[in-house]
């Protein structure tokens, strides 16, 4: 689908941008890694932990270059794009390490350059390689990515799909106010700013309600309705789908004509520049998902997460180029889908969580007709906030996780104070991944797991008082898949 998102003129501009970037990097190899995910999936934590572990020589046994001692050092440099905000790594690490609070989540695009000096494992490569790789990490909200399919959809398509989604059982009560308001609107009536504003605000309120933990829904375009940034209140964000529409060309000056014009403006001035200036420049991609939240909310939330992952995969430009084509076009040749917060489960369930995400991803790949890139999945925790233990309950011994729940978190009627360390039995994921997607069985509507959010861990220190790197689960595996071949 990505090929349908651009015109010939767009492709020409992309080719010129790529050629300029490749020329600048001829003598300084770089790799652009996109990091995305829906809100609260842990993008900020992932980037902070990745950089912290590489700079501080963290424990990364599955990251071959680090394990074999070939990484000489890693350090931050100025990013190549002056017009893109810098990812505030130092502030985020201070929040994690010093304050033991989770950093603010991604609300806009940002970038960071981490340079890795290494020794190649191949003597031949050592002759021709500088042993230096600049990793340009691009952080952007997944909600914005879910807007990209709109580029290939008319306002009528957008409205029809939005109405169908709003009528689903898992959404119908949340969307009722918007549907009632939209049903009372005559699309052929004169355009009216207050009517447009009421419809847009009601639709945005419905989308925000879908995000709450109780529903944990993921497919919620337009993404800027949830994260408007500096566009808040602009005409480009003051539109909404219409329940009924004229099948003919709308009358000039009508409400439908206004909505269609603003929808097209949203695509032209918001969505398309984001795709052209950022997505088309990526070499590798990681998609972080909070499968735990969706699992807690039930099969309907899992089905919606699968729909969102399908939409996301449809937006990338996968493929492998050659020496000539790479000068004019970047293609993403590796994509990692990572289920975060694996530390909220005992390790006995980690493989089950990974199997569930593998099932979800395989179905999404099939639905998106996706091909041309290596895709892998992993269950991970970029920062591990718990440790494991066991407790006796009668004659039974239960595997538990131990950590400090965030203040205000509740489980089994107990509210935590944010200071007390607690042992929690989160439950077990089902052995068969299909069970969490099955909408036909009533018992499957019960959460497979019950979890609380924990504070970041208190970092260990050496005898000399040096703070060690942030602990993790399978961050090293993610690194090996995403960049390991470039350090071979």
PDB file of C-alpha atoms in Angstrom, residues 48-249:
ATOM      1  CA  UNK A  48      16.805   5.572  26.778  1.00  0.00           C
ATOM      2  CA  UNK A  49      17.664   2.007  27.798  1.00  0.00           C
ATOM      3  CA  UNK A  50      19.247   1.184  24.431  1.00  0.00           C
ATOM      4  CA  UNK A  51      21.529   4.217  24.565  1.00  0.00           C
ATOM      5  CA  UNK A  52      22.303   3.826  28.284  1.00  0.00           C
ATOM      6  CA  UNK A  53      23.335   0.170  27.897  1.00  0.00           C
ATOM      7  CA  UNK A  54      25.559   0.851  24.889  1.00  0.00           C
ATOM      8  CA  UNK A  55      27.258   3.882  26.445  1.00  0.00           C
ATOM      9  CA  UNK A  56      27.768   2.183  29.808  1.00  0.00           C
ATOM     10  CA  UNK A  57      28.719  -1.266  28.518  1.00  0.00           C
ATOM     11  CA  UNK A  58      25.581  -2.974  29.771  1.00  0.00           C
ATOM     12  CA  UNK A  59      25.035  -6.696  30.078  1.00  0.00           C
ATOM     13  CA  UNK A  60      24.025  -7.665  26.525  1.00  0.00           C
ATOM     14  CA  UNK A  61      25.012 -11.336  26.064  1.00  0.00           C
ATOM     15  CA  UNK A  62      22.943 -11.823  22.876  1.00  0.00           C
ATOM     16  CA  UNK A  63      24.347  -8.698  21.215  1.00  0.00           C
ATOM     17  CA  UNK A  64      27.307 -10.332  19.495  1.00  0.00           C
ATOM     18  CA  UNK A  65      29.515  -7.257  18.936  1.00  0.00           C
ATOM     19  CA  UNK A  66      29.308  -6.344  22.634  1.00  0.00           C
ATOM     20  CA  UNK A  67      29.664  -9.917  23.860  1.00  0.00           C
ATOM     21  CA  UNK A  68      32.840 -10.482  21.819  1.00  0.00           C
ATOM     22  CA  UNK A  69      34.388  -7.218  23.042  1.00  0.00           C
ATOM     23  CA  UNK A  70      34.458  -5.631  19.589  1.00  0.00           C
ATOM     24  CA  UNK A  71      32.589  -2.478  20.634  1.00  0.00           C
ATOM     25  CA  UNK A  72      35.257   0.023  21.631  1.00  0.00           C
ATOM     26  CA  UNK A  73      32.877   2.761  22.765  1.00  0.00           C
ATOM     27  CA  UNK A  74      29.513   4.379  22.078  1.00  0.00           C
ATOM     28  CA  UNK A  75      28.835   8.086  22.473  1.00  0.00           C
ATOM     29  CA  UNK A  76      26.290  10.751  21.525  1.00  0.00           C
ATOM     30  CA  UNK A  77      26.903  13.202  18.697  1.00  0.00           C
ATOM     31  CA  UNK A  78      24.962  16.028  17.116  1.00  0.00           C
ATOM     32  CA  UNK A  79      22.042  14.732  15.104  1.00  0.00           C
ATOM     33  CA  UNK A  80      22.022  15.369  11.332  1.00  0.00           C
ATOM     34  CA  UNK A  81      18.585  17.031  11.163  1.00  0.00           C
ATOM     35  CA  UNK A  82      18.595  20.506  12.702  1.00  0.00           C
ATOM     36  CA  UNK A  83      14.844  21.007  12.158  1.00  0.00           C
ATOM     37  CA  UNK A  84      13.868  17.938  14.228  1.00  0.00           C
ATOM     38  CA  UNK A  85      13.723  18.218  18.053  1.00  0.00           C
ATOM     39  CA  UNK A  86      16.427  16.299  19.887  1.00  0.00           C
ATOM     40  CA  UNK A  87      15.401  13.275  21.945  1.00  0.00           C
ATOM     41  CA  UNK A  88      16.134  14.445  25.487  1.00  0.00           C
ATOM     42  CA  UNK A  89      18.089  11.382  26.562  1.00  0.00           C
ATOM     43  CA  UNK A  90      19.738  12.977  29.582  1.00  0.00           C
ATOM     44  CA  UNK A  91      16.429  14.113  31.083  1.00  0.00           C
ATOM     45  CA  UNK A  92      14.801  10.726  30.533  1.00  0.00           C
ATOM     46  CA  UNK A  93      17.697   8.800  32.108  1.00  0.00           C
ATOM     47  CA  UNK A  94      17.693  11.164  35.097  1.00  0.00           C
ATOM     48  CA  UNK A  95      13.993  10.432  35.592  1.00  0.00           C
ATOM     49  CA  UNK A  96      14.611   6.670  35.436  1.00  0.00           C
ATOM     50  CA  UNK A  97      17.811   6.471  37.490  1.00  0.00           C
ATOM     51  CA  UNK A  98      17.618   9.351  39.977  1.00  0.00           C
ATOM     52  CA  UNK A  99      13.895   9.864  40.494  1.00  0.00           C
ATOM     53  CA  UNK A 100      12.739   6.331  39.690  1.00  0.00           C
ATOM     54  CA  UNK A 101       9.797   7.621  37.667  1.00  0.00           C
ATOM     55  CA  UNK A 102       8.904   6.794  34.092  1.00  0.00           C
ATOM     56  CA  UNK A 103       9.755   9.611  31.670  1.00  0.00           C
ATOM     57  CA  UNK A 104       7.135  11.570  29.755  1.00  0.00           C
ATOM     58  CA  UNK A 105       5.801   9.683  26.757  1.00  0.00           C
ATOM     59  CA  UNK A 106       6.343  10.595  23.109  1.00  0.00           C
ATOM     60  CA  UNK A 107       4.085  13.402  21.899  1.00  0.00           C
ATOM     61  CA  UNK A 108       5.989  14.499  18.806  1.00  0.00           C
ATOM     62  CA  UNK A 109       8.846  13.396  16.595  1.00  0.00           C
ATOM     63  CA  UNK A 110      12.412  13.554  17.922  1.00  0.00           C
ATOM     64  CA  UNK A 111      15.842  12.266  16.986  1.00  0.00           C
ATOM     65  CA  UNK A 112      19.154  11.235  18.528  1.00  0.00           C
ATOM     66  CA  UNK A 113      22.498  10.175  17.015  1.00  0.00           C
ATOM     67  CA  UNK A 114      24.488   7.473  18.789  1.00  0.00           C
ATOM     68  CA  UNK A 115      27.889   6.678  17.258  1.00  0.00           C
ATOM     69  CA  UNK A 116      29.399   3.242  17.821  1.00  0.00           C
ATOM     70  CA  UNK A 117      33.102   2.593  17.290  1.00  0.00           C
ATOM     71  CA  UNK A 118      33.831  -1.094  16.814  1.00  0.00           C
ATOM     72  CA  UNK A 119      36.226  -3.620  15.328  1.00  0.00           C
ATOM     73  CA  UNK A 120      34.846  -5.765  12.527  1.00  0.00           C
ATOM     74  CA  UNK A 121      34.824  -9.528  13.058  1.00  0.00           C
ATOM     75  CA  UNK A 122      36.125  -9.950   9.514  1.00  0.00           C
ATOM     76  CA  UNK A 123      39.725  -9.179   8.622  1.00  0.00           C
ATOM     77  CA  UNK A 124      38.589  -8.278   5.104  1.00  0.00           C
ATOM     78  CA  UNK A 125      36.057  -5.773   6.453  1.00  0.00           C
ATOM     79  CA  UNK A 126      38.696  -4.258   8.716  1.00  0.00           C
ATOM     80  CA  UNK A 127      40.667  -3.279   5.609  1.00  0.00           C
ATOM     81  CA  UNK A 128      37.794  -1.333   4.040  1.00  0.00           C
ATOM     82  CA  UNK A 129      35.608  -0.276   6.962  1.00  0.00           C
ATOM     83  CA  UNK A 130      36.224   2.603   9.325  1.00  0.00           C
ATOM     84  CA  UNK A 131      34.748   0.587  12.173  1.00  0.00           C
ATOM     85  CA  UNK A 132      32.330   3.375  12.950  1.00  0.00           C
ATOM     86  CA  UNK A 133      28.538   3.441  12.661  1.00  0.00           C
ATOM     87  CA  UNK A 134      26.236   6.368  13.405  1.00  0.00           C
ATOM     88  CA  UNK A 135      22.849   5.130  14.577  1.00  0.00           C
ATOM     89  CA  UNK A 136      20.218   7.823  13.978  1.00  0.00           C
ATOM     90  CA  UNK A 137      17.260   6.968  16.198  1.00  0.00           C
ATOM     91  CA  UNK A 138      13.967   8.543  15.093  1.00  0.00           C
ATOM     92  CA  UNK A 139      11.204   8.495  17.699  1.00  0.00           C
ATOM     93  CA  UNK A 140       7.639   9.172  16.558  1.00  0.00           C
ATOM     94  CA  UNK A 141       4.103   8.426  17.837  1.00  0.00           C
ATOM     95  CA  UNK A 142       2.401   5.352  16.410  1.00  0.00           C
ATOM     96  CA  UNK A 143      -0.849   7.308  16.324  1.00  0.00           C
ATOM     97  CA  UNK A 144       0.658   9.449  13.570  1.00  0.00           C
ATOM     98  CA  UNK A 145       1.678   6.339  11.644  1.00  0.00           C
ATOM     99  CA  UNK A 146      -1.905   5.079  11.694  1.00  0.00           C
ATOM    100  CA  UNK A 147      -2.847   8.204   9.734  1.00  0.00           C
ATOM    101  CA  UNK A 148      -0.827   7.142   6.687  1.00  0.00           C
ATOM    102  CA  UNK A 149      -3.529   4.827   5.245  1.00  0.00           C
ATOM    103  CA  UNK A 150      -5.742   7.929   5.009  1.00  0.00           C
ATOM    104  CA  UNK A 151      -3.595   9.089   2.087  1.00  0.00           C
ATOM    105  CA  UNK A 152      -5.156   6.354  -0.035  1.00  0.00           C
ATOM    106  CA  UNK A 153      -8.730   6.948   1.181  1.00  0.00           C
ATOM    107  CA  UNK A 154     -11.374   9.461   0.169  1.00  0.00           C
ATOM    108  CA  UNK A 155     -13.472  11.285   2.736  1.00  0.00           C
ATOM    109  CA  UNK A 156     -16.308   8.871   1.909  1.00  0.00           C
ATOM    110  CA  UNK A 157     -14.025   5.869   2.605  1.00  0.00           C
ATOM    111  CA  UNK A 158     -12.837   7.429   5.855  1.00  0.00           C
ATOM    112  CA  UNK A 159     -16.393   8.175   6.998  1.00  0.00           C
ATOM    113  CA  UNK A 160     -17.710   4.713   6.118  1.00  0.00           C
ATOM    114  CA  UNK A 161     -14.885   2.911   7.962  1.00  0.00           C
ATOM    115  CA  UNK A 162     -15.167   5.206  10.993  1.00  0.00           C
ATOM    116  CA  UNK A 163     -18.923   4.578  11.255  1.00  0.00           C
ATOM    117  CA  UNK A 164     -18.423   0.803  10.943  1.00  0.00           C
ATOM    118  CA  UNK A 165     -15.776   0.774  13.669  1.00  0.00           C
ATOM    119  CA  UNK A 166     -17.870   2.990  15.955  1.00  0.00           C
ATOM    120  CA  UNK A 167     -20.759   0.522  15.725  1.00  0.00           C
ATOM    121  CA  UNK A 168     -18.696  -2.468  16.928  1.00  0.00           C
ATOM    122  CA  UNK A 169     -19.869  -3.831  20.304  1.00  0.00           C
ATOM    123  CA  UNK A 170     -16.587  -2.873  22.016  1.00  0.00           C
ATOM    124  CA  UNK A 171     -17.001   0.756  20.844  1.00  0.00           C
ATOM    125  CA  UNK A 172     -20.742   1.387  20.520  1.00  0.00           C
ATOM    126  CA  UNK A 173     -21.334   2.773  24.014  1.00  0.00           C
ATOM    127  CA  UNK A 174     -18.271   5.032  23.783  1.00  0.00           C
ATOM    128  CA  UNK A 175     -19.285   6.402  20.386  1.00  0.00           C
ATOM    129  CA  UNK A 176     -22.996   6.847  21.158  1.00  0.00           C
ATOM    130  CA  UNK A 177     -22.822  10.588  21.847  1.00  0.00           C
ATOM    131  CA  UNK A 178     -20.923  11.257  18.618  1.00  0.00           C
ATOM    132  CA  UNK A 179     -23.192   8.986  16.554  1.00  0.00           C
ATOM    133  CA  UNK A 180     -26.317  10.664  17.886  1.00  0.00           C
ATOM    134  CA  UNK A 181     -24.893  14.110  17.156  1.00  0.00           C
ATOM    135  CA  UNK A 182     -23.711  13.097  13.673  1.00  0.00           C
ATOM    136  CA  UNK A 183     -27.052  11.430  12.836  1.00  0.00           C
ATOM    137  CA  UNK A 184     -28.870  14.711  13.436  1.00  0.00           C
ATOM    138  CA  UNK A 185     -26.666  16.618  10.996  1.00  0.00           C
ATOM    139  CA  UNK A 186     -27.743  17.352   7.445  1.00  0.00           C
ATOM    140  CA  UNK A 187     -24.643  17.082   5.227  1.00  0.00           C
ATOM    141  CA  UNK A 188     -26.240  19.401   2.648  1.00  0.00           C
ATOM    142  CA  UNK A 189     -26.885  22.156   5.197  1.00  0.00           C
ATOM    143  CA  UNK A 190     -24.840  25.332   5.008  1.00  0.00           C
ATOM    144  CA  UNK A 191     -21.335  25.016   6.411  1.00  0.00           C
ATOM    145  CA  UNK A 192     -21.266  26.136  10.025  1.00  0.00           C
ATOM    146  CA  UNK A 193     -18.129  26.470  12.135  1.00  0.00           C
ATOM    147  CA  UNK A 194     -19.832  25.650  15.442  1.00  0.00           C
ATOM    148  CA  UNK A 195     -21.411  22.486  14.030  1.00  0.00           C
ATOM    149  CA  UNK A 196     -18.038  21.386  12.675  1.00  0.00           C
ATOM    150  CA  UNK A 197     -16.423  22.104  16.026  1.00  0.00           C
ATOM    151  CA  UNK A 198     -19.046  20.149  18.000  1.00  0.00           C
ATOM    152  CA  UNK A 199     -18.685  17.152  15.687  1.00  0.00           C
ATOM    153  CA  UNK A 200     -14.868  17.236  15.842  1.00  0.00           C
ATOM    154  CA  UNK A 201     -14.809  17.566  19.650  1.00  0.00           C
ATOM    155  CA  UNK A 202     -17.355  14.762  20.110  1.00  0.00           C
ATOM    156  CA  UNK A 203     -15.456  12.460  17.739  1.00  0.00           C
ATOM    157  CA  UNK A 204     -12.142  13.222  19.484  1.00  0.00           C
ATOM    158  CA  UNK A 205     -13.720  12.514  22.900  1.00  0.00           C
ATOM    159  CA  UNK A 206     -14.882   9.108  21.626  1.00  0.00           C
ATOM    160  CA  UNK A 207     -11.371   8.297  20.333  1.00  0.00           C
ATOM    161  CA  UNK A 208      -9.807   9.292  23.667  1.00  0.00           C
ATOM    162  CA  UNK A 209     -12.271   7.085  25.570  1.00  0.00           C
ATOM    163  CA  UNK A 210     -11.223   4.141  23.381  1.00  0.00           C
ATOM    164  CA  UNK A 211      -7.637   4.530  24.632  1.00  0.00           C
ATOM    165  CA  UNK A 212      -8.463   4.064  28.314  1.00  0.00           C
ATOM    166  CA  UNK A 213      -7.288   0.888  30.041  1.00  0.00           C
ATOM    167  CA  UNK A 214     -10.784  -0.611  30.186  1.00  0.00           C
ATOM    168  CA  UNK A 215     -10.936  -0.868  26.370  1.00  0.00           C
ATOM    169  CA  UNK A 216      -7.270  -0.488  25.321  1.00  0.00           C
ATOM    170  CA  UNK A 217      -8.199  -0.006  21.662  1.00  0.00           C
ATOM    171  CA  UNK A 218      -5.524   0.829  19.121  1.00  0.00           C
ATOM    172  CA  UNK A 219      -7.048   1.761  15.747  1.00  0.00           C
ATOM    173  CA  UNK A 220      -7.905   5.413  16.348  1.00  0.00           C
ATOM    174  CA  UNK A 221      -7.206   7.674  13.349  1.00  0.00           C
ATOM    175  CA  UNK A 222      -6.884  10.596  12.854  1.00  0.00           C
ATOM    176  CA  UNK A 223      -3.894  10.447  15.194  1.00  0.00           C
ATOM    177  CA  UNK A 224      -3.563  14.207  15.622  1.00  0.00           C
ATOM    178  CA  UNK A 225      -7.007  14.251  17.237  1.00  0.00           C
ATOM    179  CA  UNK A 226      -5.297  12.472  20.150  1.00  0.00           C
ATOM    180  CA  UNK A 227      -2.007  14.396  19.940  1.00  0.00           C
ATOM    181  CA  UNK A 228      -2.784  17.715  18.222  1.00  0.00           C
ATOM    182  CA  UNK A 229       0.387  19.571  19.203  1.00  0.00           C
ATOM    183  CA  UNK A 230       0.552  23.043  17.681  1.00  0.00           C
ATOM    184  CA  UNK A 231      -2.339  22.217  15.318  1.00  0.00           C
ATOM    185  CA  UNK A 232      -4.928  22.251  18.102  1.00  0.00           C
ATOM    186  CA  UNK A 233      -7.920  24.342  17.107  1.00  0.00           C
ATOM    187  CA  UNK A 234      -6.842  24.675  13.464  1.00  0.00           C
ATOM    188  CA  UNK A 235      -9.342  24.041  10.624  1.00  0.00           C
ATOM    189  CA  UNK A 236      -7.203  21.059   9.534  1.00  0.00           C
ATOM    190  CA  UNK A 237      -8.219  19.348  12.800  1.00  0.00           C
ATOM    191  CA  UNK A 238     -11.800  20.627  12.923  1.00  0.00           C
ATOM    192  CA  UNK A 239     -13.535  17.929  10.911  1.00  0.00           C
ATOM    193  CA  UNK A 240     -15.182  14.571  11.565  1.00  0.00           C
ATOM    194  CA  UNK A 241     -16.683  11.659   9.640  1.00  0.00           C
ATOM    195  CA  UNK A 242     -20.301  12.085   8.557  1.00  0.00           C
ATOM    196  CA  UNK A 243     -22.938   9.431   9.236  1.00  0.00           C
ATOM    197  CA  UNK A 244     -24.815  10.268   6.031  1.00  0.00           C
ATOM    198  CA  UNK A 245     -23.338  11.780   2.900  1.00  0.00           C
ATOM    199  CA  UNK A 246     -24.475  12.802  -0.520  1.00  0.00           C
ATOM    200  CA  UNK A 247     -23.259  10.295  -3.108  1.00  0.00           C
ATOM    201  CA  UNK A 248     -22.914  13.119  -5.610  1.00  0.00           C
ATOM    202  CA  UNK A 249     -20.411  15.925  -5.496  1.00  0.00           C
TER     203      UNK A 249
END
